[in-house]
Short mmCIF file of C-alpha atoms in Angstrom, two decimals:
data_model
loop_
_atom_site.label_atom_id
_atom_site.label_comp_id
_atom_site.label_asym_id
_atom_site.label_seq_id
_atom_site.Cartn_x
_atom_site.Cartn_y
_atom_site.Cartn_z
CA UNK A 1 -22.53 -17.31 -4.33
CA UNK A 2 -25.14 -14.66 -3.62
CA UNK A 3 -25.62 -11.22 -5.06
CA UNK A 4 -22.69 -9.47 -6.62
CA UNK A 5 -21.83 -5.79 -6.23
CA UNK A 6 -19.93 -3.27 -8.34
CA UNK A 7 -17.49 -0.53 -7.53
CA UNK A 8 -15.24 1.56 -9.80
CA UNK A 9 -11.57 1.87 -8.82
CA UNK A 10 -9.23 4.51 -10.22
CA UNK A 11 -5.52 4.27 -9.59
CA UNK A 12 -3.68 5.83 -12.49
CA UNK A 13 -3.22 4.01 -15.79
CA UNK A 14 -6.10 1.56 -16.07
CA UNK A 15 -4.00 -1.17 -17.69
CA UNK A 16 -2.15 -1.95 -14.48
CA UNK A 17 -5.13 -1.39 -12.20
CA UNK A 18 -7.17 -3.89 -14.23
CA UNK A 19 -4.30 -6.40 -14.32
CA UNK A 20 -4.01 -6.22 -10.53
CA UNK A 21 -7.70 -6.08 -9.62
CA UNK A 22 -8.50 -9.02 -11.94
CA UNK A 23 -6.41 -11.27 -9.72
CA UNK A 24 -7.96 -10.37 -6.37
CA UNK A 25 -9.92 -12.90 -4.30
CA UNK A 26 -13.64 -12.32 -4.69
CA UNK A 27 -13.35 -10.25 -7.87
CA UNK A 28 -15.53 -11.85 -10.54
CA UNK A 29 -15.28 -9.39 -13.44
CA UNK A 30 -13.35 -6.30 -14.43
CA UNK A 31 -13.71 -3.84 -17.29
CA UNK A 32 -11.47 -0.91 -18.17
CA UNK A 33 -13.25 2.39 -18.54
CA UNK A 34 -13.62 6.02 -17.54
CA UNK A 35 -15.68 7.50 -14.74
CA UNK A 36 -17.15 10.82 -13.71
CA UNK A 37 -16.45 12.93 -16.76
CA UNK A 38 -18.56 14.92 -19.15
CA UNK A 39 -20.43 13.24 -21.99
CA UNK A 40 -20.99 9.61 -22.89
CA UNK A 41 -18.50 9.14 -25.69
CA UNK A 42 -14.89 8.08 -25.93
CA UNK A 43 -14.42 10.35 -28.92
CA UNK A 44 -12.15 13.28 -28.27
CA UNK A 45 -10.50 14.31 -25.00
CA UNK A 46 -11.06 12.77 -21.62
CA UNK A 47 -13.34 15.68 -20.56
CA UNK A 48 -12.71 15.26 -16.85
CA UNK A 49 -12.89 11.46 -16.75
CA UNK A 50 -10.73 9.33 -14.49
CA UNK A 51 -9.37 6.08 -15.90
CA UNK A 52 -10.93 3.35 -13.78
CA UNK A 53 -11.77 -0.31 -13.53
CA UNK A 54 -15.38 -1.42 -13.19
CA UNK A 55 -15.11 -4.15 -10.59
CA UNK A 56 -17.80 -6.75 -9.92
CA UNK A 57 -17.17 -8.62 -6.68
CA UNK A 58 -18.70 -11.16 -4.34
CA UNK A 59 -19.20 -9.32 -1.02
CA UNK A 60 -19.18 -12.63 0.87
CA UNK A 61 -15.54 -13.06 -0.20
CA UNK A 62 -14.19 -9.49 -0.32
CA UNK A 63 -15.64 -6.28 1.06
CA UNK A 64 -15.10 -2.65 0.18
CA UNK A 65 -12.57 -2.10 3.00
CA UNK A 66 -10.45 -4.99 1.66
CA UNK A 67 -10.74 -3.69 -1.91
CA UNK A 68 -9.52 -0.33 -0.58
CA UNK A 69 -6.57 -2.03 1.12
CA UNK A 70 -5.71 -3.75 -2.15
CA UNK A 71 -6.03 -0.44 -4.06
CA UNK A 72 -3.69 1.23 -1.59
CA UNK A 73 -1.09 -1.43 -2.39
CA UNK A 74 -0.79 -0.07 -5.96
CA UNK A 75 -1.32 3.68 -5.63
CA UNK A 76 0.35 6.70 -4.08
CA UNK A 77 -2.65 7.96 -2.10
CA UNK A 78 -1.02 11.39 -1.55
CA UNK A 79 -0.51 12.26 -5.18
CA UNK A 80 -2.94 14.53 -7.03
CA UNK A 81 -3.45 13.69 -10.72
CA UNK A 82 -0.35 11.53 -10.94
CA UNK A 83 0.59 7.90 -10.49
CA UNK A 84 4.17 6.96 -11.38
CA UNK A 85 5.14 8.55 -14.71
CA UNK A 86 1.49 9.18 -15.68
CA UNK A 87 0.44 12.79 -15.11
CA UNK A 88 -2.92 14.43 -15.65
CA UNK A 89 -6.44 14.60 -14.28
CA UNK A 90 -7.32 11.29 -15.95
CA UNK A 91 -4.76 9.54 -13.72
CA UNK A 92 -6.27 10.67 -10.43
CA UNK A 93 -7.11 8.10 -7.77
CA UNK A 94 -10.67 7.46 -6.74
CA UNK A 95 -13.45 5.14 -5.70
CA UNK A 96 -16.82 5.61 -7.36
CA UNK A 97 -20.10 3.84 -6.74
CA UNK A 98 -23.83 4.31 -7.05
CA UNK A 99 -24.11 2.51 -3.70
CA UNK A 100 -23.85 5.02 -0.79
CA UNK A 101 -22.75 2.21 1.55
CA UNK A 102 -19.70 1.53 -0.60
CA UNK A 103 -18.70 5.20 -0.41
CA UNK A 104 -19.24 5.27 3.35
CA UNK A 105 -17.07 2.15 3.77
CA UNK A 106 -14.35 3.66 1.56
CA UNK A 107 -14.37 6.89 3.56
CA UNK A 108 -14.22 4.94 6.82
CA UNK A 109 -11.21 3.01 5.51
CA UNK A 110 -9.41 6.26 4.73
CA UNK A 111 -10.47 7.93 8.00
CA UNK A 112 -9.05 4.99 10.02
CA UNK A 113 -5.57 5.54 8.56
CA UNK A 114 -2.96 7.41 10.59
CA UNK A 115 -2.28 9.58 7.55
CA UNK A 116 -5.94 10.20 6.63
CA UNK A 117 -5.51 13.98 6.41
CA UNK A 118 -2.91 13.50 3.67
CA UNK A 119 -4.93 11.07 1.50
CA UNK A 120 -6.32 12.60 -1.72
CA UNK A 121 -8.25 9.60 -3.07
CA UNK A 122 -11.67 10.69 -4.31
CA UNK A 123 -14.68 8.89 -2.89
CA UNK A 124 -17.62 10.06 -4.97
CA UNK A 125 -20.93 8.85 -6.33
CA UNK A 126 -20.64 7.42 -9.82
CA UNK A 127 -21.91 10.17 -12.10
CA UNK A 128 -21.31 8.28 -15.32
CA UNK A 129 -19.15 5.55 -16.81
CA UNK A 130 -17.93 4.78 -20.30
CA UNK A 131 -16.31 1.46 -21.22
CA UNK A 132 -12.87 1.78 -22.83
CA UNK A 133 -12.22 0.40 -26.30
CA UNK A 134 -11.37 -3.30 -26.73
CA UNK A 135 -7.66 -2.61 -27.15
CA UNK A 136 -7.55 -1.37 -23.52
CA UNK A 137 -9.34 -4.38 -22.03
CA UNK A 138 -6.85 -6.66 -20.23
CA UNK A 139 -4.05 -4.88 -22.08
CA UNK A 140 -1.16 -6.05 -19.89
CA UNK A 141 -2.31 -9.69 -20.03
CA UNK A 142 -2.31 -9.53 -23.84
CA UNK A 143 0.74 -7.25 -24.21
CA UNK A 144 3.02 -7.85 -21.20
CA UNK A 145 5.81 -5.83 -22.82
CA UNK A 146 3.75 -2.66 -22.34
CA UNK A 147 4.75 -0.54 -19.39
CA UNK A 148 2.81 0.25 -16.24
CA UNK A 149 3.45 2.20 -13.03
CA UNK A 150 2.76 -0.93 -10.98
CA UNK A 151 5.75 -3.29 -10.55
CA UNK A 152 5.33 -6.70 -12.21
CA UNK A 153 5.77 -8.58 -8.93
CA UNK A 154 2.82 -6.67 -7.47
CA UNK A 155 0.66 -7.36 -10.53
CA UNK A 156 1.13 -11.09 -10.03
CA UNK A 157 0.84 -11.18 -6.20
CA UNK A 158 -2.68 -12.68 -6.26
CA UNK A 159 -2.62 -14.30 -9.71
CA UNK A 160 -3.79 -17.75 -8.59
CA UNK A 161 -7.25 -16.32 -7.88
CA UNK A 162 -7.73 -14.67 -11.27
CA UNK A 163 -11.22 -15.09 -12.72
CA UNK A 164 -11.55 -13.09 -15.91
CA UNK A 165 -8.04 -12.38 -17.19
CA UNK A 166 -8.03 -11.91 -20.95
CA UNK A 167 -11.79 -12.48 -21.13
CA UNK A 168 -12.23 -10.59 -24.39
#
């Protein structure tokens, strides 16, 4: 394995997004957090943050376009500030990175879709990131009775490739 890369994926409630992304081929590490808000603290309100999953991946196994395809399996890419029953700015969909090439590849993935003009997934530089508290890390793996907008059969679709599930 060579160099790893990181991208931040937002798709509504981070519990389900992390549970799904953790099982994807080529994903080596995930961490629940918040991206692109104001401030550097988890105290108080979300202050414009999007719930997201910091995703470290091996680019020789999975690329940004494939990660986008996986993300689109679990989101409604036409919905603004809502995924399933979760409503609010913190549940918006997005792809964030400090690597301009990642953002270009994400935008190319969206532009290649027949419905590109309807897609509202943010593709923005990572302005800041704050790790979520321990109780949010791998929440669905530890507490499977908790609910999520992503169906259970989708969460387990790639389970055999999981690397870091419940790595607290």
